């Protein structure tokens, strides 16, 4: 009988402005996850660099650039640990040199790229005591909904602020997504009230597993992130959660659980609105 499950780990980091150090920490946690049986490892948004926007622009690279730093590092991590690696959000050059994409890259265990997703929804908010952010001032949004086949599941790709837009996840569902990936750097201010609720809601609505890798702690510029990397099942039950600090949230995604939920409550088949 064909295998019908996938072991996953969501990595929780506290990335800073030092790219080599951040990549080494990511590599170490990917190795740890693989040693514990993970087949797919998701890194959070800003895993390679979490610092000033001007420096981020300078670090932006093309996915096929021979002089790149981040993509070759991800490829090496995937090959070293023989796992699927998902780099959850890093600066990729766009047509606007001042505004790179925030890009997620999926790599196979052989290090070859399988899919790329550019963050669609950009975080432009005034949070009062929680700070103000204008991601669009330094980032070019993407426009494509991306689903990719990995092992026995179809993965729907998203990044952080995308989580607040259920229409994206509906579109992913319509393309067959069964696992939703949500790498993030959720602020402490919003995360403490919204992170768990939104992730569970997306899982319930899409009747899909959700794997969410988060940044945690203090970062340059006074940024504070919430952490709590999670894995949620299609019923909305949290089946793994990381503690405070760097670490892992690991679980086995079972196709039988997905099929049981979708059979017992076939809401995906009952949708009537054409939007």
Short mmCIF file of C-alpha atoms in Angstrom, two decimals, residues 5-275:
data_model
loop_
_atom_site.label_atom_id
_atom_site.label_comp_id
_atom_site.label_asym_id
_atom_site.label_seq_id
_atom_site.Cartn_x
_atom_site.Cartn_y
_atom_site.Cartn_z
CA UNK A 5 1.20 10.43 5.39
CA UNK A 6 3.81 13.17 5.57
CA UNK A 7 5.98 14.07 8.55
CA UNK A 8 6.42 17.84 8.84
CA UNK A 9 8.25 20.32 11.07
CA UNK A 10 7.62 24.06 11.36
CA UNK A 11 10.82 25.82 12.42
CA UNK A 12 10.63 28.67 14.93
CA UNK A 13 13.50 31.16 14.72
CA UNK A 14 14.50 34.48 16.22
CA UNK A 15 16.27 35.84 13.13
CA UNK A 16 18.40 38.97 13.27
CA UNK A 17 20.33 41.04 10.70
CA UNK A 18 23.26 38.60 10.36
CA UNK A 19 22.54 36.48 7.28
CA UNK A 20 25.25 33.79 7.75
CA UNK A 21 24.28 33.31 11.40
CA UNK A 22 20.57 33.11 10.55
CA UNK A 23 21.21 30.54 7.82
CA UNK A 24 23.34 28.42 10.14
CA UNK A 25 20.61 28.42 12.77
CA UNK A 26 18.08 27.39 10.14
CA UNK A 27 20.41 24.64 8.94
CA UNK A 28 20.84 23.31 12.48
CA UNK A 29 17.10 23.12 13.11
CA UNK A 30 16.46 21.49 9.73
CA UNK A 31 19.03 18.83 10.62
CA UNK A 32 17.35 18.34 14.01
CA UNK A 33 13.94 18.02 12.38
CA UNK A 34 15.24 15.50 9.84
CA UNK A 35 16.89 13.45 12.60
CA UNK A 36 13.46 13.19 14.21
CA UNK A 37 11.84 11.93 11.02
CA UNK A 38 10.63 15.09 9.29
CA UNK A 39 10.23 14.82 5.53
CA UNK A 40 9.23 18.45 4.96
CA UNK A 41 10.58 21.41 6.95
CA UNK A 42 9.07 24.89 6.79
CA UNK A 43 11.15 27.96 7.69
CA UNK A 44 9.43 31.18 8.84
CA UNK A 45 9.20 34.48 7.01
CA UNK A 46 12.43 36.54 7.22
CA UNK A 47 14.40 33.40 8.11
CA UNK A 48 17.55 34.68 6.37
CA UNK A 49 17.38 38.36 7.29
CA UNK A 50 15.32 40.39 9.75
CA UNK A 51 16.65 43.94 9.68
CA UNK A 52 16.45 47.34 7.98
CA UNK A 53 14.57 47.65 4.69
CA UNK A 54 17.53 49.33 2.96
CA UNK A 55 19.70 46.33 3.79
CA UNK A 56 16.96 43.96 2.65
CA UNK A 57 16.93 45.61 -0.78
CA UNK A 58 20.69 45.19 -1.02
CA UNK A 59 20.37 41.49 -0.21
CA UNK A 60 17.66 40.75 -2.78
CA UNK A 61 18.69 38.08 -5.29
CA UNK A 62 17.29 36.33 -8.35
CA UNK A 63 16.30 32.72 -7.90
CA UNK A 64 18.71 31.70 -10.68
CA UNK A 65 21.56 34.04 -9.70
CA UNK A 66 24.95 32.32 -9.62
CA UNK A 67 26.09 34.89 -7.04
CA UNK A 68 23.07 34.32 -4.77
CA UNK A 69 23.44 33.47 -1.09
CA UNK A 70 20.05 32.38 0.23
CA UNK A 71 18.89 30.04 -2.54
CA UNK A 72 22.14 28.00 -2.65
CA UNK A 73 22.04 27.77 1.15
CA UNK A 74 18.49 26.37 1.03
CA UNK A 75 19.51 23.91 -1.67
CA UNK A 76 22.43 22.73 0.44
CA UNK A 77 20.19 22.31 3.50
CA UNK A 78 17.68 20.24 1.54
CA UNK A 79 20.36 17.97 0.11
CA UNK A 80 22.27 17.63 3.38
CA UNK A 81 19.19 16.49 5.31
CA UNK A 82 17.37 14.81 2.37
CA UNK A 83 14.13 16.65 3.07
CA UNK A 84 11.78 19.03 1.32
CA UNK A 85 12.73 22.53 2.50
CA UNK A 86 10.42 25.52 2.26
CA UNK A 87 12.16 28.89 2.61
CA UNK A 88 9.29 30.85 4.04
CA UNK A 89 9.99 34.37 2.81
CA UNK A 90 13.13 36.18 1.64
CA UNK A 91 13.87 39.13 -0.69
CA UNK A 92 13.84 38.26 -4.39
CA UNK A 93 14.66 40.87 -7.01
CA UNK A 94 11.67 42.25 -8.87
CA UNK A 95 11.23 44.67 -11.76
CA UNK A 96 11.43 47.47 -9.17
CA UNK A 97 14.93 47.54 -7.70
CA UNK A 98 13.68 49.41 -4.62
CA UNK A 99 10.89 46.93 -3.90
CA UNK A 100 11.88 43.24 -4.09
CA UNK A 101 9.35 40.45 -3.79
CA UNK A 102 8.86 38.61 -0.51
CA UNK A 103 9.26 35.10 -1.91
CA UNK A 104 8.67 31.59 -0.64
CA UNK A 105 10.65 28.80 -2.33
CA UNK A 106 9.90 25.06 -2.18
CA UNK A 107 12.88 22.74 -2.76
CA UNK A 108 12.98 18.97 -3.12
CA UNK A 109 15.36 16.68 -1.20
CA UNK A 110 17.66 16.88 -4.22
CA UNK A 111 17.85 20.65 -3.84
CA UNK A 112 15.92 21.36 -7.02
CA UNK A 113 13.23 24.09 -6.87
CA UNK A 114 9.65 22.88 -7.15
CA UNK A 115 7.65 26.11 -6.78
CA UNK A 116 7.93 29.77 -5.84
CA UNK A 117 5.26 32.04 -4.37
CA UNK A 118 5.46 35.84 -4.06
CA UNK A 119 3.54 37.31 -1.12
CA UNK A 120 0.34 38.93 -2.37
CA UNK A 121 -0.97 40.84 0.66
CA UNK A 122 1.41 43.40 2.15
CA UNK A 123 1.38 44.53 5.78
CA UNK A 124 0.54 48.28 5.82
CA UNK A 125 -0.90 49.04 9.25
CA UNK A 126 -0.91 51.47 12.18
CA UNK A 127 -1.04 49.47 15.40
CA UNK A 128 -0.66 52.31 17.90
CA UNK A 129 1.54 51.03 20.70
CA UNK A 130 2.10 47.93 18.57
CA UNK A 131 4.00 49.95 15.96
CA UNK A 132 3.39 50.97 12.36
CA UNK A 133 4.44 49.07 9.25
CA UNK A 134 4.47 49.82 5.53
CA UNK A 135 5.58 46.66 3.77
CA UNK A 136 4.40 47.94 0.39
CA UNK A 137 6.93 50.78 0.54
CA UNK A 138 9.73 48.24 0.22
CA UNK A 139 8.06 45.18 -1.34
CA UNK A 140 6.47 44.40 -4.70
CA UNK A 141 3.39 42.18 -4.28
CA UNK A 142 2.92 38.96 -6.16
CA UNK A 143 -0.28 38.08 -8.03
CA UNK A 144 -0.32 34.31 -8.49
CA UNK A 145 -2.02 31.62 -6.39
CA UNK A 146 0.35 28.64 -6.10
CA UNK A 147 -0.33 24.99 -5.26
CA UNK A 148 2.43 22.38 -5.52
CA UNK A 149 2.45 18.57 -5.23
CA UNK A 150 4.77 17.30 -2.52
CA UNK A 151 4.78 13.61 -1.61
CA UNK A 152 1.14 12.58 -1.02
CA UNK A 153 -0.36 16.07 -0.59
CA UNK A 154 -1.06 19.24 -2.53
CA UNK A 155 0.43 22.21 -0.70
CA UNK A 156 -1.11 25.69 -0.85
CA UNK A 157 1.44 28.48 -0.40
CA UNK A 158 1.04 31.75 1.52
CA UNK A 159 3.03 34.13 3.73
CA UNK A 160 2.12 35.85 7.02
CA UNK A 161 -0.35 38.72 6.37
CA UNK A 162 -2.01 36.60 3.66
CA UNK A 163 -3.56 34.73 6.60
CA UNK A 164 -6.14 37.51 7.06
CA UNK A 165 -7.59 37.06 3.56
CA UNK A 166 -9.79 33.94 3.38
CA UNK A 167 -10.42 34.45 -0.33
CA UNK A 168 -6.80 33.44 -1.00
CA UNK A 169 -7.28 30.17 0.86
CA UNK A 170 -10.57 29.56 -0.94
CA UNK A 171 -8.66 29.93 -4.20
CA UNK A 172 -6.03 27.51 -2.92
CA UNK A 173 -8.79 25.05 -2.00
CA UNK A 174 -10.29 25.33 -5.46
CA UNK A 175 -6.88 24.37 -6.86
CA UNK A 176 -6.90 21.26 -4.65
CA UNK A 177 -4.81 22.38 -1.67
CA UNK A 178 -4.83 19.88 1.21
CA UNK A 179 -2.05 21.40 3.32
CA UNK A 180 -1.73 25.17 3.79
CA UNK A 181 1.74 26.54 4.54
CA UNK A 182 1.91 29.79 6.51
CA UNK A 183 5.44 31.01 7.26
CA UNK A 184 5.16 34.20 9.29
CA UNK A 185 6.66 36.97 11.39
CA UNK A 186 3.45 37.89 13.22
CA UNK A 187 3.84 40.82 15.56
CA UNK A 188 3.47 40.18 19.29
CA UNK A 189 0.68 42.78 19.38
CA UNK A 190 -1.50 41.00 16.79
CA UNK A 191 -0.32 37.44 17.37
CA UNK A 192 -1.43 37.12 20.96
CA UNK A 193 -5.04 37.74 19.94
CA UNK A 194 -5.31 36.58 16.33
CA UNK A 195 -2.66 33.96 15.43
CA UNK A 196 -4.32 30.83 16.80
CA UNK A 197 -7.83 31.94 15.80
CA UNK A 198 -6.92 32.70 12.19
CA UNK A 199 -4.88 29.55 11.65
CA UNK A 200 -7.62 27.34 13.07
CA UNK A 201 -10.24 29.17 10.99
CA UNK A 202 -8.28 28.65 7.76
CA UNK A 203 -7.92 24.93 8.58
CA UNK A 204 -11.65 24.57 9.27
CA UNK A 205 -12.76 26.54 6.20
CA UNK A 206 -10.43 24.72 3.82
CA UNK A 207 -10.72 21.36 5.61
CA UNK A 208 -6.97 21.20 5.28
CA UNK A 209 -3.92 20.78 7.46
CA UNK A 210 -2.16 24.05 8.29
CA UNK A 211 1.59 24.20 8.96
CA UNK A 212 2.67 27.59 10.33
CA UNK A 213 6.30 28.51 11.07
CA UNK A 214 6.84 31.69 13.08
CA UNK A 215 9.47 34.16 14.17
CA UNK A 216 9.81 34.66 17.93
CA UNK A 217 11.19 37.38 20.18
CA UNK A 218 13.07 40.65 19.62
CA UNK A 219 14.52 41.80 16.30
CA UNK A 220 16.33 44.91 15.01
CA UNK A 221 14.30 48.10 14.87
CA UNK A 222 12.28 47.20 17.94
CA UNK A 223 10.27 44.47 16.20
CA UNK A 224 8.64 41.94 18.54
CA UNK A 225 7.21 38.70 17.16
CA UNK A 226 4.82 36.23 18.73
CA UNK A 227 6.16 32.76 17.93
CA UNK A 228 3.88 29.77 18.60
CA UNK A 229 4.63 27.81 15.44
CA UNK A 230 1.72 25.44 14.92
CA UNK A 231 0.39 22.43 13.05
CA UNK A 232 -3.41 22.30 12.83
CA UNK A 233 -5.50 19.42 11.51
CA UNK A 234 -8.50 19.75 9.11
CA UNK A 235 -10.95 19.81 12.05
CA UNK A 236 -9.17 22.86 13.48
CA UNK A 237 -7.42 20.96 16.26
CA UNK A 238 -3.89 22.08 17.14
CA UNK A 239 -1.76 18.93 16.98
CA UNK A 240 1.67 20.53 17.56
CA UNK A 241 2.89 23.84 18.96
CA UNK A 242 6.37 25.22 19.64
CA UNK A 243 7.35 26.60 23.03
CA UNK A 244 8.88 30.07 23.44
CA UNK A 245 12.23 30.50 21.74
CA UNK A 246 13.78 28.76 18.73
CA UNK A 247 12.53 25.23 18.16
CA UNK A 248 10.17 22.99 16.22
CA UNK A 249 6.51 22.13 15.94
CA UNK A 250 6.36 18.65 14.42
CA UNK A 251 3.53 16.32 13.43
CA UNK A 252 2.52 13.58 11.03
CA UNK A 253 -0.12 14.60 8.49
CA UNK A 254 -2.33 11.61 7.77
CA UNK A 255 -4.39 11.45 4.60
CA UNK A 256 -6.95 9.29 6.39
CA UNK A 257 -7.65 12.19 8.79
CA UNK A 258 -8.11 14.61 5.91
CA UNK A 259 -10.47 12.26 4.09
CA UNK A 260 -12.45 11.50 7.26
CA UNK A 261 -13.13 15.18 7.96
CA UNK A 262 -14.07 15.94 4.36
CA UNK A 263 -16.38 12.93 4.18
CA UNK A 264 -18.15 13.50 7.49
CA UNK A 265 -18.75 17.22 6.85
CA UNK A 266 -18.51 17.81 3.08
CA UNK A 267 -18.71 21.61 3.24
CA UNK A 268 -16.31 22.06 0.32
CA UNK A 269 -18.95 20.41 -1.87
CA UNK A 270 -21.80 22.51 -0.48
CA UNK A 271 -20.48 25.95 -1.40
CA UNK A 272 -22.98 27.80 -3.59
CA UNK A 273 -21.65 31.34 -3.94
CA UNK A 274 -19.77 31.95 -7.16
CA UNK A 275 -17.16 34.20 -5.55
#
